[in-house]
Short mmCIF file of C-alpha atoms and ligand atoms in Angstrom, two decimals:
data_model
loop_
_atom_site.label_atom_id
_atom_site.label_comp_id
_atom_site.label_asym_id
_atom_site.label_seq_id
_atom_site.Cartn_x
_atom_site.Cartn_y
_atom_site.Cartn_z
CA MET A 1 99.98 -11.22 207.68
CA ILE A 2 101.95 -13.51 210.01
CA LYS A 3 104.49 -11.85 212.29
CA ASN A 4 108.04 -12.87 211.49
CA GLU A 5 108.82 -13.28 215.22
CA LEU A 6 106.87 -16.52 214.94
CA ILE A 7 109.61 -17.96 212.73
CA SER A 8 111.89 -18.56 215.72
CA GLU A 9 109.03 -20.18 217.65
CA ILE A 10 108.20 -22.59 214.85
CA LYS A 11 111.89 -23.38 214.41
CA SER A 12 112.28 -24.25 218.08
CA LYS A 13 108.94 -26.00 218.78
CA GLY A 14 108.00 -27.23 215.32
CA ILE A 15 104.45 -25.84 215.53
CA ILE A 16 102.63 -22.55 216.18
CA LYS A 17 98.97 -21.67 216.50
CA ILE A 18 97.55 -18.39 215.23
CA ASP A 19 94.14 -17.31 216.52
CA ASN A 20 91.94 -15.28 214.17
CA PHE A 21 94.14 -16.05 211.19
CA LEU A 22 91.07 -15.33 209.05
CA ASN A 23 88.57 -12.60 209.93
CA SER A 24 84.89 -13.52 210.18
CA LYS A 25 84.12 -12.49 206.60
CA GLU A 26 87.00 -14.57 205.20
CA THR A 27 86.04 -17.50 207.44
CA LEU A 28 82.46 -17.47 206.15
CA LYS A 29 83.65 -17.31 202.54
CA VAL A 30 85.94 -20.33 202.91
CA GLN A 31 83.34 -22.26 204.92
CA ASN A 32 80.84 -21.85 202.08
CA LEU A 33 83.43 -22.83 199.54
CA ILE A 34 84.33 -26.08 201.35
CA LYS A 35 80.65 -26.90 201.89
CA PHE A 36 80.05 -26.40 198.17
CA TYR A 37 82.31 -29.38 197.38
CA SER A 38 81.87 -31.30 200.67
CA VAL A 39 84.55 -33.77 199.64
CA PRO A 40 86.83 -35.81 201.92
CA LYS A 41 90.63 -35.61 202.07
CA ASP A 42 92.45 -36.90 198.96
CA ASP A 43 89.35 -36.53 196.76
CA PRO A 44 90.43 -35.01 193.40
CA ALA A 45 87.91 -32.18 193.95
CA SER A 46 89.66 -31.24 197.24
CA TYR A 47 92.71 -29.92 195.37
CA PHE A 48 93.07 -26.35 194.10
CA PRO A 49 95.53 -24.73 191.68
CA THR A 50 98.41 -22.94 193.40
CA ASN A 51 98.66 -19.97 191.04
CA TYR A 52 96.46 -17.69 188.92
CA LYS A 53 97.69 -19.18 185.65
CA SER A 54 96.55 -22.71 186.56
CA ALA A 55 93.33 -21.25 187.97
CA PHE A 56 92.56 -19.70 184.56
CA LEU A 57 92.82 -23.12 182.96
CA LYS A 58 89.65 -24.02 184.87
CA ILE A 59 87.80 -21.48 182.68
CA LEU A 60 89.00 -23.27 179.58
CA LYS A 61 87.49 -26.44 181.02
CA LEU A 62 84.30 -24.45 181.71
CA ASN A 63 84.67 -25.14 185.41
CA PHE A 64 83.65 -21.62 186.48
CA ASN A 65 82.97 -22.48 190.12
CA LYS A 66 86.39 -24.01 190.57
CA PHE A 67 87.95 -20.98 188.90
CA TYR A 68 86.11 -18.55 191.14
CA HIS A 69 86.91 -20.53 194.31
CA SER A 70 90.56 -20.98 193.35
CA ILE A 71 90.98 -17.22 192.95
CA GLN A 72 89.50 -16.71 196.42
CA ILE A 73 91.88 -19.21 197.99
CA ILE A 74 94.94 -17.88 196.15
CA ASN A 75 93.96 -14.33 197.15
CA ILE A 76 94.02 -15.33 200.82
CA GLU A 77 97.49 -16.80 200.33
CA LYS A 78 98.68 -13.51 198.80
CA LYS A 79 96.94 -11.27 201.33
CA LYS A 80 98.47 -13.13 204.29
CA ASN A 81 101.89 -13.11 202.64
CA LEU A 82 102.28 -16.84 203.25
CA LEU A 83 105.01 -17.34 200.66
CA ASN A 84 107.09 -14.65 202.31
CA PHE A 85 106.64 -16.36 205.68
CA SER A 86 107.66 -19.69 204.14
CA ASN A 87 110.74 -18.11 202.48
CA ASN A 88 111.81 -16.71 205.83
CA PHE A 89 111.23 -20.06 207.49
CA PHE A 90 113.33 -21.99 204.96
CA GLY A 91 115.91 -19.19 204.78
CA LYS A 92 115.70 -19.31 201.00
CA LYS A 93 113.24 -19.23 198.12
CA SER A 94 110.41 -21.67 198.68
CA LYS A 95 107.37 -22.77 196.71
CA LEU A 96 103.69 -23.35 197.35
CA ARG A 97 103.31 -27.00 196.30
CA TYR A 98 99.72 -27.91 197.17
CA ILE A 99 96.46 -26.38 198.27
CA ASP A 100 93.56 -28.53 199.35
CA ALA A 101 90.35 -28.02 201.28
CA TYR A 102 88.21 -30.85 202.60
CA TYR A 103 85.30 -31.87 204.75
CA SER A 104 85.49 -34.60 207.42
CA LYS A 105 82.17 -35.86 208.73
CA ILE A 106 81.70 -36.40 212.46
CA SER A 107 83.18 -39.80 213.19
CA ASN A 108 84.66 -42.10 215.81
CA LYS A 109 86.70 -44.02 213.25
CA GLU A 110 90.34 -44.57 214.10
CA ILE A 111 92.52 -41.86 212.57
CA LEU A 112 96.27 -41.64 212.05
CA PRO A 113 98.28 -42.71 215.10
CA TRP A 114 101.37 -40.84 216.34
CA HIS A 115 103.72 -40.70 213.34
CA THR A 116 106.13 -38.49 211.42
CA ASP A 117 105.84 -37.50 207.76
CA GLN A 118 108.79 -37.89 205.35
CA ALA A 119 109.28 -41.43 206.64
CA TYR A 120 108.23 -43.38 203.52
CA SER A 121 104.95 -44.36 205.21
CA GLY A 122 106.76 -47.09 207.16
CA LYS A 123 107.70 -49.12 204.05
CA MET A 124 110.45 -51.75 204.40
CA ASN A 125 112.70 -51.49 201.36
CA ILE A 126 113.59 -47.97 200.28
CA SER A 127 116.38 -47.35 197.80
CA ASN A 128 116.30 -43.56 197.33
CA PHE A 129 116.35 -41.24 200.31
CA ASN A 130 115.21 -37.63 200.24
CA ASN A 131 117.46 -34.78 201.21
CA PRO A 132 116.54 -34.03 204.86
CA ASN A 133 115.83 -30.41 203.91
CA ASP A 134 113.08 -31.46 201.49
CA PHE A 135 110.06 -31.45 203.73
CA PHE A 136 106.81 -29.51 203.89
CA LEU A 137 105.90 -26.55 206.01
CA LYS A 138 102.17 -27.10 206.42
CA ILE A 139 99.60 -24.43 207.15
CA PHE A 140 96.23 -25.79 208.34
CA VAL A 141 93.40 -23.27 208.50
CA TYR A 142 90.45 -24.59 210.55
CA LEU A 143 87.00 -23.55 209.35
CA THR A 144 85.19 -25.28 212.21
CA ASP A 145 86.02 -25.29 215.93
CA VAL A 146 88.41 -28.07 216.95
CA GLY A 147 89.74 -29.24 220.30
CA PRO A 148 91.22 -32.20 222.17
CA GLY A 149 89.44 -35.34 221.01
CA ASN A 150 87.62 -33.31 218.39
CA GLY A 151 89.54 -33.00 215.16
CA CYS A 152 92.64 -31.12 216.27
CA MET A 153 96.11 -32.32 215.44
CA SER A 154 98.49 -33.07 218.31
CA TYR A 155 102.22 -32.43 217.99
CA ILE A 156 105.17 -33.25 220.26
CA PRO A 157 107.17 -30.03 220.59
CA GLU A 158 110.81 -30.22 219.40
CA SER A 159 110.34 -33.69 217.88
CA HIS A 160 110.96 -32.21 214.41
CA LYS A 161 114.63 -31.81 215.38
CA ILE A 162 114.90 -35.53 216.02
CA GLY A 163 113.04 -36.30 212.78
CA TYR A 164 115.59 -34.16 210.97
CA ALA A 165 118.50 -35.97 212.66
CA ILE A 166 117.06 -39.33 211.53
CA ARG A 167 116.64 -38.17 207.91
CA GLU A 168 120.07 -36.56 207.86
CA GLY A 169 121.75 -39.67 209.32
CA ILE A 170 120.08 -41.94 206.74
CA PHE A 171 120.73 -39.56 203.83
CA ASN A 172 124.43 -39.28 204.74
CA LYS A 173 124.63 -43.05 205.30
CA ILE A 174 125.69 -42.65 208.93
CA ILE A 175 122.79 -44.81 210.10
CA ASN A 176 120.87 -47.50 208.23
CA TYR A 177 117.27 -47.04 207.18
CA GLN A 178 114.64 -48.97 209.07
CA PRO A 179 110.94 -48.02 209.15
CA TYR A 180 110.35 -45.09 211.53
CA TRP A 181 106.96 -43.69 210.47
CA ARG A 182 105.15 -44.83 213.66
CA LEU A 183 106.19 -43.48 217.05
CA LYS A 184 107.32 -46.87 218.39
CA ASP A 185 109.57 -47.35 215.35
CA PHE A 186 110.75 -43.73 215.58
CA LYS A 187 111.93 -44.53 219.11
CA LYS A 188 113.43 -47.85 218.00
CA ILE A 189 115.66 -46.24 215.36
CA ILE A 190 116.90 -43.88 218.08
CA TYR A 191 117.69 -46.70 220.54
CA ASP A 192 119.27 -48.82 217.77
CA ASN A 193 121.62 -45.90 216.95
CA LEU A 194 121.90 -44.30 220.36
CA VAL A 195 125.54 -43.18 220.01
CA TYR A 196 124.73 -41.19 216.86
CA PHE A 197 121.74 -39.45 218.48
CA GLU A 198 123.46 -38.82 221.82
CA ASN A 199 126.29 -37.20 219.97
CA TYR A 200 123.93 -35.21 217.74
CA PHE A 201 122.04 -33.77 220.74
CA LYS A 202 124.90 -33.63 223.23
CA GLU A 203 124.46 -29.88 223.86
CA THR A 204 120.75 -30.14 224.68
CA ASN A 205 118.15 -32.17 226.59
CA ILE A 206 116.00 -32.58 223.49
CA LEU A 207 116.66 -36.29 223.00
CA TYR A 208 116.10 -37.45 226.58
CA ASN A 209 113.10 -35.17 227.06
CA PHE A 210 111.55 -36.70 223.98
CA LEU A 211 112.25 -40.31 224.96
CA LYS A 212 110.85 -39.72 228.43
CA LYS A 213 107.69 -37.88 227.49
CA THR A 214 106.74 -40.31 224.72
CA ASP A 215 106.85 -43.47 226.86
CA ASP A 216 103.16 -43.20 227.74
CA LEU A 217 102.12 -42.20 224.25
CA VAL A 218 103.42 -45.46 222.79
CA LYS A 219 101.26 -47.43 225.22
CA LEU A 220 98.16 -45.25 224.91
CA ASP A 221 97.68 -44.28 221.30
CA SER A 222 94.49 -42.41 222.14
CA ASN A 223 96.20 -40.15 224.70
CA ASP A 224 95.03 -36.56 224.25
CA SER A 225 98.32 -34.97 225.36
CA TYR A 226 99.72 -32.20 223.21
CA SER A 227 96.28 -31.24 221.88
CA TYR A 228 94.94 -27.70 221.76
CA GLU A 229 91.77 -25.79 221.07
CA ALA A 230 91.24 -23.65 218.02
CA LYS A 231 88.23 -21.69 216.85
CA ALA A 232 87.06 -21.58 213.23
CA GLY A 233 89.35 -19.14 211.41
CA SER A 234 92.46 -20.13 213.42
CA ALA A 235 95.53 -21.69 211.86
CA ILE A 236 98.35 -23.96 212.87
CA ILE A 237 101.66 -23.97 211.04
CA PHE A 238 103.99 -26.90 211.53
CA ASN A 239 107.08 -28.71 210.33
CA GLU A 240 105.79 -32.09 209.14
CA GLY A 241 108.98 -33.86 210.29
CA GLY A 242 107.83 -33.74 213.93
CA VAL A 243 105.80 -36.50 215.59
CA HIS A 244 102.08 -35.79 215.37
CA ARG A 245 98.66 -37.42 215.16
CA GLY A 246 95.21 -36.46 213.96
CA SER A 247 92.21 -36.71 216.25
CA LYS A 248 88.77 -37.78 215.07
CA PRO A 249 86.03 -35.14 214.80
CA LEU A 250 83.88 -36.63 217.57
CA VAL A 251 81.76 -33.56 218.34
CA ASN A 252 81.21 -31.82 215.02
CA ASP A 253 82.08 -32.11 211.32
CA ARG A 254 85.44 -30.58 210.47
CA MET A 255 86.53 -28.36 207.59
CA VAL A 256 90.17 -27.56 206.82
CA LEU A 257 92.01 -25.52 204.21
CA ARG A 258 95.70 -26.41 203.80
CA TYR A 259 98.65 -24.70 202.12
CA MET A 260 101.88 -26.71 201.79
CA TYR A 261 105.31 -25.27 201.06
CA SER A 262 108.79 -26.65 200.54
CA ARG A 263 112.13 -25.14 199.61
CA ASP A 264 112.63 -24.36 195.91
CA ASN A 265 115.56 -26.33 194.49
FE1 FE2 B 1 101.13 -36.59 209.11
#
């Protein structure tokens, strides 16, 4: 079970790390399960049902392995009280939207650069904008060791508050949409609407701290700042509206189990 004190930390920083989120027995179970499929991210076989009812449908399709594995993964979600944590985070009823588990082979291929989610993947012409409160709280459970330059995700603390201000400004038509998925565009939308953002953050140093500390990151996309180490069985929980990047698994293959929540409308 995750301590509720961590709610205030994730609200202020945007990300928390929990060591030993799974015990060794649970870690081994999930490792074996992910190895069984050995599929990459976005592969249809990487997705799992989010409730027992949908898991039972796998029996009807005679997919007994998927049924058995789905029950294991849902049981972990229940045992750790993740929905309760998510409800407390959102301050209202929330919903488990996706579960996936995937295998990334050791690689030096370029991965996602610094970016924010909920930014329409950088597309030019967007007509419908999401409510700024509709975003995912993501729980990544690592089943292999990760570290700087080896498969861990990096995250700029407090940047989720700026991401929220952008989405809120666009949604309420105070500022115009322009692509802001990539860090350099994220900074551009701030500079192009500086009065709005200065006013929004006038009580804090959040805006100027962010602009200052990200100057180098724009130039050096491979910078390992804001990385961390995590052993197999650890978890990170983060607000996807912050600026983050994935690092390539240079040293060993990587296995991840992910639970994704959003508020229930
Ligand atoms: Fe992302």
